[in-house]
Amino acid sequence: MTTTTTTTITTTAEEPCTLVPINLHNSAEFAELKQQRRKCGWDYEDANLIAWRDKQDANLKSFFWITIPSQSTDADAPRIRAGHISLDSYADPPDPELATADRSNLTIQTFFIDPAHRGGLGRKAMDIVETMASEEPYGSPECKYLTLNALSKRYFYEESHFWDKLDRVRPAVCTAEWYERRGYVYWKSEPRYHEPLLEGDDAIVWADFLRKPLRK
């Protein structure tokens, strides 16, 4: 009589979204972030990334890869870096309503999801960062507000013709409204960015500022 032994192997499902610290002192990660920033269309020069690296070194910028499981059947395949997000205790330019070094206000300044991986991933990443903001080591239990800014809603409504002047495609989603649906509340607009116009001059672009209370 032959006895057959059956071995059952149990695998644990990978997390659909995890945040992994970015090491900008690593040349490969530096290059990959630069590539993602080029896709984003903003802040992709070496000087931008070096400035962020300096803020990381000063413990003012917590910067993460947004990772998802590999689509490979290889169990050892690395997770995909599908984007990046930061949780910062400084604002550029400085604005204590946005962020402070004591982390009583924290801001999300650098957020990008590769278009190939959109479809709910941004919400998952924001859920994680919002939890991080009120916990050490990246946030603080004393954090009052999580803040951010986004391209003003005016460019999607009363000034939608603005996009005709740019060498840039109008975004499909108004991110300010997307953040409002997550509970962020508008409190001001300010001229914030410079954007080159087709005729060669620069336009001053307005941003809407939003925040979400973390303490009741």
PDB file of C-alpha atoms in Angstrom, residues 21-208:
ATOM      1  CA  PRO A  21      10.927  55.299   1.173  1.00  0.00           C
ATOM      2  CA  ILE A  22      12.776  56.757  -1.817  1.00  0.00           C
ATOM      3  CA  ASN A  23      16.570  56.927  -1.624  1.00  0.00           C
ATOM      4  CA  LEU A  24      17.663  59.806  -3.843  1.00  0.00           C
ATOM      5  CA  HIS A  25      21.307  59.084  -3.033  1.00  0.00           C
ATOM      6  CA  ASN A  26      20.849  55.923  -5.112  1.00  0.00           C
ATOM      7  CA  SER A  27      21.524  56.778  -8.767  1.00  0.00           C
ATOM      8  CA  ALA A  28      19.008  54.240 -10.110  1.00  0.00           C
ATOM      9  CA  GLU A  29      16.204  55.584  -7.929  1.00  0.00           C
ATOM     10  CA  PHE A  30      17.184  59.159  -8.804  1.00  0.00           C
ATOM     11  CA  ALA A  31      16.914  58.300 -12.515  1.00  0.00           C
ATOM     12  CA  GLU A  32      13.591  56.513 -12.072  1.00  0.00           C
ATOM     13  CA  LEU A  33      12.092  59.419 -10.164  1.00  0.00           C
ATOM     14  CA  LYS A  34      13.301  61.825 -12.841  1.00  0.00           C
ATOM     15  CA  GLN A  35      11.575  59.681 -15.478  1.00  0.00           C
ATOM     16  CA  GLN A  36       8.320  59.733 -13.509  1.00  0.00           C
ATOM     17  CA  ARG A  37       8.570  63.499 -13.059  1.00  0.00           C
ATOM     18  CA  ARG A  38       8.966  63.909 -16.824  1.00  0.00           C
ATOM     19  CA  LYS A  39       5.723  61.990 -17.267  1.00  0.00           C
ATOM     20  CA  CYS A  40       4.145  64.281 -14.688  1.00  0.00           C
ATOM     21  CA  GLY A  41       5.381  67.351 -16.564  1.00  0.00           C
ATOM     22  CA  TRP A  42       6.506  69.322 -13.518  1.00  0.00           C
ATOM     23  CA  ASP A  43       9.750  69.543 -11.487  1.00  0.00           C
ATOM     24  CA  TYR A  44      11.862  67.070 -13.443  1.00  0.00           C
ATOM     25  CA  GLU A  45      15.195  68.893 -13.586  1.00  0.00           C
ATOM     26  CA  ASP A  46      18.147  67.536 -11.614  1.00  0.00           C
ATOM     27  CA  ALA A  47      18.074  70.699  -9.497  1.00  0.00           C
ATOM     28  CA  ASN A  48      14.521  69.901  -8.361  1.00  0.00           C
ATOM     29  CA  LEU A  49      15.422  66.374  -7.319  1.00  0.00           C
ATOM     30  CA  ILE A  50      18.611  67.479  -5.571  1.00  0.00           C
ATOM     31  CA  ALA A  51      16.630  70.085  -3.615  1.00  0.00           C
ATOM     32  CA  TRP A  52      14.199  67.355  -2.542  1.00  0.00           C
ATOM     33  CA  ARG A  53      17.105  65.133  -1.536  1.00  0.00           C
ATOM     34  CA  ASP A  54      18.449  67.929   0.654  1.00  0.00           C
ATOM     35  CA  LYS A  55      15.039  68.251   2.320  1.00  0.00           C
ATOM     36  CA  GLN A  56      15.032  64.498   2.935  1.00  0.00           C
ATOM     37  CA  ASP A  57      18.467  64.755   4.537  1.00  0.00           C
ATOM     38  CA  ALA A  58      17.155  67.572   6.761  1.00  0.00           C
ATOM     39  CA  ASN A  59      14.249  65.332   7.850  1.00  0.00           C
ATOM     40  CA  LEU A  60      11.719  67.725   6.319  1.00  0.00           C
ATOM     41  CA  LYS A  61      10.537  65.581   3.404  1.00  0.00           C
ATOM     42  CA  SER A  62       9.244  62.025   3.766  1.00  0.00           C
ATOM     43  CA  PHE A  63       9.250  60.728   0.197  1.00  0.00           C
ATOM     44  CA  PHE A  64       7.828  57.389  -0.922  1.00  0.00           C
ATOM     45  CA  TRP A  65       7.445  55.144  -3.920  1.00  0.00           C
ATOM     46  CA  ILE A  66       3.847  54.032  -4.387  1.00  0.00           C
ATOM     47  CA  THR A  67       4.281  50.324  -5.071  1.00  0.00           C
ATOM     48  CA  ILE A  68       1.914  47.646  -6.326  1.00  0.00           C
ATOM     49  CA  PRO A  69       2.369  43.886  -6.801  1.00  0.00           C
ATOM     50  CA  SER A  70       4.246  42.736  -9.879  1.00  0.00           C
ATOM     51  CA  GLN A  71       2.172  41.227 -12.670  1.00  0.00           C
ATOM     52  CA  SER A  72       4.832  38.535 -13.089  1.00  0.00           C
ATOM     53  CA  THR A  73       4.144  34.963 -11.997  1.00  0.00           C
ATOM     54  CA  ASP A  74       7.624  34.895 -10.441  1.00  0.00           C
ATOM     55  CA  ALA A  75       7.147  34.951  -6.677  1.00  0.00           C
ATOM     56  CA  ASP A  76      10.398  36.890  -6.265  1.00  0.00           C
ATOM     57  CA  ALA A  77       9.552  39.605  -8.785  1.00  0.00           C
ATOM     58  CA  PRO A  78       9.969  43.094  -7.285  1.00  0.00           C
ATOM     59  CA  ARG A  79       6.946  45.292  -6.750  1.00  0.00           C
ATOM     60  CA  ILE A  80       6.183  47.920  -9.377  1.00  0.00           C
ATOM     61  CA  ARG A  81       6.944  51.550  -8.555  1.00  0.00           C
ATOM     62  CA  ALA A  82       3.710  52.998  -9.901  1.00  0.00           C
ATOM     63  CA  GLY A  83       4.194  56.547  -8.644  1.00  0.00           C
ATOM     64  CA  HIS A  84       5.393  58.619  -5.715  1.00  0.00           C
ATOM     65  CA  ILE A  85       4.057  60.791  -2.913  1.00  0.00           C
ATOM     66  CA  SER A  86       5.577  62.978  -0.200  1.00  0.00           C
ATOM     67  CA  LEU A  87       4.572  64.073   3.291  1.00  0.00           C
ATOM     68  CA  ASP A  88       6.448  67.282   4.068  1.00  0.00           C
ATOM     69  CA  SER A  89       7.058  69.521   7.071  1.00  0.00           C
ATOM     70  CA  TYR A  90       8.141  72.436   4.872  1.00  0.00           C
ATOM     71  CA  ALA A  91       6.466  74.383   2.083  1.00  0.00           C
ATOM     72  CA  ASP A  92       8.103  75.833  -1.019  1.00  0.00           C
ATOM     73  CA  PRO A  93       7.754  78.794  -0.911  1.00  0.00           C
ATOM     74  CA  PRO A  94       7.556  78.888   2.906  1.00  0.00           C
ATOM     75  CA  ASP A  95       4.000  79.096   4.233  1.00  0.00           C
ATOM     76  CA  PRO A  96       3.277  78.168   7.878  1.00  0.00           C
ATOM     77  CA  GLU A  97      -0.377  77.600   7.006  1.00  0.00           C
ATOM     78  CA  LEU A  98       0.760  74.759   4.756  1.00  0.00           C
ATOM     79  CA  ALA A  99       3.567  73.144   6.734  1.00  0.00           C
ATOM     80  CA  THR A 100       5.788  73.722   9.742  1.00  0.00           C
ATOM     81  CA  ALA A 101       8.958  72.020  10.946  1.00  0.00           C
ATOM     82  CA  ASP A 102       7.259  70.999  14.218  1.00  0.00           C
ATOM     83  CA  ARG A 103       4.750  69.008  12.086  1.00  0.00           C
ATOM     84  CA  SER A 104       1.710  70.776  13.508  1.00  0.00           C
ATOM     85  CA  ASN A 105       0.819  71.261   9.834  1.00  0.00           C
ATOM     86  CA  LEU A 106       2.004  68.834   7.162  1.00  0.00           C
ATOM     87  CA  THR A 107       1.598  69.075   3.416  1.00  0.00           C
ATOM     88  CA  ILE A 108       1.518  66.784   0.409  1.00  0.00           C
ATOM     89  CA  GLN A 109       3.622  68.548  -2.237  1.00  0.00           C
ATOM     90  CA  THR A 110       4.816  65.801  -4.573  1.00  0.00           C
ATOM     91  CA  PHE A 111       2.214  63.293  -5.799  1.00  0.00           C
ATOM     92  CA  PHE A 112       2.125  61.378  -9.066  1.00  0.00           C
ATOM     93  CA  ILE A 113       0.565  58.143 -10.314  1.00  0.00           C
ATOM     94  CA  ASP A 114       1.717  56.703 -13.632  1.00  0.00           C
ATOM     95  CA  PRO A 115      -1.306  56.817 -15.985  1.00  0.00           C
ATOM     96  CA  ALA A 116      -0.824  53.096 -16.684  1.00  0.00           C
ATOM     97  CA  HIS A 117      -1.671  52.316 -13.054  1.00  0.00           C
ATOM     98  CA  ARG A 118      -4.466  54.750 -12.268  1.00  0.00           C
ATOM     99  CA  GLY A 119      -7.942  53.649 -11.298  1.00  0.00           C
ATOM    100  CA  GLY A 120      -8.128  53.796  -7.510  1.00  0.00           C
ATOM    101  CA  LEU A 121      -4.421  53.682  -6.667  1.00  0.00           C
ATOM    102  CA  GLY A 122      -4.302  57.386  -5.806  1.00  0.00           C
ATOM    103  CA  ARG A 123      -7.062  56.919  -3.232  1.00  0.00           C
ATOM    104  CA  LYS A 124      -5.172  54.034  -1.618  1.00  0.00           C
ATOM    105  CA  ALA A 125      -1.950  56.066  -1.418  1.00  0.00           C
ATOM    106  CA  MET A 126      -3.789  59.033   0.106  1.00  0.00           C
ATOM    107  CA  ASP A 127      -5.419  56.770   2.695  1.00  0.00           C
ATOM    108  CA  ILE A 128      -1.974  55.616   3.829  1.00  0.00           C
ATOM    109  CA  VAL A 129      -0.457  59.109   3.913  1.00  0.00           C
ATOM    110  CA  GLU A 130      -3.401  60.527   5.851  1.00  0.00           C
ATOM    111  CA  THR A 131      -2.829  57.871   8.515  1.00  0.00           C
ATOM    112  CA  MET A 132       0.930  58.542   8.513  1.00  0.00           C
ATOM    113  CA  ALA A 133       0.392  62.266   9.091  1.00  0.00           C
ATOM    114  CA  SER A 134      -0.840  61.761  12.644  1.00  0.00           C
ATOM    115  CA  GLU A 135       1.706  59.107  13.622  1.00  0.00           C
ATOM    116  CA  GLU A 136       5.449  59.033  14.149  1.00  0.00           C
ATOM    117  CA  PRO A 137       7.974  58.645  12.583  1.00  0.00           C
ATOM    118  CA  TYR A 138       6.709  60.514   9.498  1.00  0.00           C
ATOM    119  CA  GLY A 139       3.963  62.561  11.099  1.00  0.00           C
ATOM    120  CA  SER A 140       2.959  63.696  14.564  1.00  0.00           C
ATOM    121  CA  PRO A 141       0.035  63.105  16.949  1.00  0.00           C
ATOM    122  CA  GLU A 142       0.004  66.915  17.253  1.00  0.00           C
ATOM    123  CA  CYS A 143      -0.605  67.472  13.540  1.00  0.00           C
ATOM    124  CA  LYS A 144      -3.678  69.677  13.163  1.00  0.00           C
ATOM    125  CA  TYR A 145      -4.029  69.845   9.387  1.00  0.00           C
ATOM    126  CA  LEU A 146      -2.902  67.920   6.342  1.00  0.00           C
ATOM    127  CA  THR A 147      -2.700  70.439   3.519  1.00  0.00           C
ATOM    128  CA  LEU A 148      -2.080  70.555  -0.211  1.00  0.00           C
ATOM    129  CA  ASN A 149      -2.509  72.744  -3.238  1.00  0.00           C
ATOM    130  CA  ALA A 150      -3.734  71.990  -6.712  1.00  0.00           C
ATOM    131  CA  LEU A 151      -4.227  73.742 -10.024  1.00  0.00           C
ATOM    132  CA  SER A 152      -7.082  76.186  -9.466  1.00  0.00           C
ATOM    133  CA  LYS A 153     -10.587  75.134 -10.440  1.00  0.00           C
ATOM    134  CA  ARG A 154     -10.883  78.375 -12.422  1.00  0.00           C
ATOM    135  CA  TYR A 155      -8.898  76.724 -15.248  1.00  0.00           C
ATOM    136  CA  PHE A 156     -11.544  74.027 -15.586  1.00  0.00           C
ATOM    137  CA  TYR A 157     -14.526  76.370 -15.639  1.00  0.00           C
ATOM    138  CA  GLU A 158     -14.528  80.146 -16.155  1.00  0.00           C
ATOM    139  CA  GLU A 159     -10.996  80.200 -17.615  1.00  0.00           C
ATOM    140  CA  SER A 160     -11.003  76.909 -19.505  1.00  0.00           C
ATOM    141  CA  HIS A 161      -9.662  78.737 -22.594  1.00  0.00           C
ATOM    142  CA  PHE A 162      -6.351  78.970 -20.693  1.00  0.00           C
ATOM    143  CA  TRP A 163      -5.325  75.560 -22.063  1.00  0.00           C
ATOM    144  CA  ASP A 164      -5.396  76.864 -25.639  1.00  0.00           C
ATOM    145  CA  LYS A 165      -2.375  79.036 -24.782  1.00  0.00           C
ATOM    146  CA  LEU A 166      -0.220  76.173 -23.479  1.00  0.00           C
ATOM    147  CA  ASP A 167       1.781  73.335 -24.943  1.00  0.00           C
ATOM    148  CA  ARG A 168       0.060  71.070 -22.446  1.00  0.00           C
ATOM    149  CA  VAL A 169      -3.033  68.890 -22.550  1.00  0.00           C
ATOM    150  CA  ARG A 170      -5.870  69.838 -20.204  1.00  0.00           C
ATOM    151  CA  PRO A 171      -5.997  67.289 -17.351  1.00  0.00           C
ATOM    152  CA  ALA A 172      -8.958  64.950 -17.499  1.00  0.00           C
ATOM    153  CA  VAL A 173      -9.662  65.425 -13.783  1.00  0.00           C
ATOM    154  CA  CYS A 174      -9.831  68.599 -11.719  1.00  0.00           C
ATOM    155  CA  THR A 175      -7.657  67.513  -8.806  1.00  0.00           C
ATOM    156  CA  ALA A 176      -8.973  70.251  -6.499  1.00  0.00           C
ATOM    157  CA  GLU A 177     -12.443  68.718  -6.783  1.00  0.00           C
ATOM    158  CA  TRP A 178     -10.984  65.226  -6.298  1.00  0.00           C
ATOM    159  CA  TYR A 179      -9.432  66.356  -3.011  1.00  0.00           C
ATOM    160  CA  GLU A 180     -12.678  68.020  -1.931  1.00  0.00           C
ATOM    161  CA  ARG A 181     -14.437  64.684  -2.315  1.00  0.00           C
ATOM    162  CA  ARG A 182     -11.881  63.301   0.143  1.00  0.00           C
ATOM    163  CA  GLY A 183     -12.848  65.880   2.756  1.00  0.00           C
ATOM    164  CA  TYR A 184     -10.308  68.605   2.020  1.00  0.00           C
ATOM    165  CA  VAL A 185     -11.678  72.118   2.424  1.00  0.00           C
ATOM    166  CA  TYR A 186     -10.704  75.077   0.239  1.00  0.00           C
ATOM    167  CA  TRP A 187      -9.439  78.127   2.106  1.00  0.00           C
ATOM    168  CA  LYS A 188      -7.513  80.321  -0.345  1.00  0.00           C
ATOM    169  CA  SER A 189      -6.110  80.775  -3.854  1.00  0.00           C
ATOM    170  CA  GLU A 190      -2.734  82.284  -4.709  1.00  0.00           C
ATOM    171  CA  PRO A 191      -0.545  82.772  -7.790  1.00  0.00           C
ATOM    172  CA  ARG A 192       1.852  79.867  -7.479  1.00  0.00           C
ATOM    173  CA  TYR A 193       3.432  78.510 -10.648  1.00  0.00           C
ATOM    174  CA  HIS A 194       5.040  79.713 -13.858  1.00  0.00           C
ATOM    175  CA  GLU A 195       3.961  78.014 -17.070  1.00  0.00           C
ATOM    176  CA  PRO A 196       5.454  78.789 -20.517  1.00  0.00           C
ATOM    177  CA  LEU A 197       2.963  80.008 -23.103  1.00  0.00           C
ATOM    178  CA  LEU A 198       3.009  79.007 -26.756  1.00  0.00           C
ATOM    179  CA  GLU A 199       4.054  82.520 -27.821  1.00  0.00           C
ATOM    180  CA  GLY A 200       7.064  82.379 -25.541  1.00  0.00           C
ATOM    181  CA  ASP A 201       6.080  84.339 -22.443  1.00  0.00           C
ATOM    182  CA  ASP A 202       5.334  82.882 -19.019  1.00  0.00           C
ATOM    183  CA  ALA A 203       1.909  82.744 -17.413  1.00  0.00           C
ATOM    184  CA  ILE A 204       1.395  83.012 -13.670  1.00  0.00           C
ATOM    185  CA  VAL A 205      -0.760  80.047 -12.694  1.00  0.00           C
ATOM    186  CA  TRP A 206      -3.055  80.138  -9.677  1.00  0.00           C
ATOM    187  CA  ALA A 207      -3.395  77.292  -7.195  1.00  0.00           C
ATOM    188  CA  ASP A 208      -6.236  76.427  -4.839  1.00  0.00           C
TER     189      ASP A 208
END
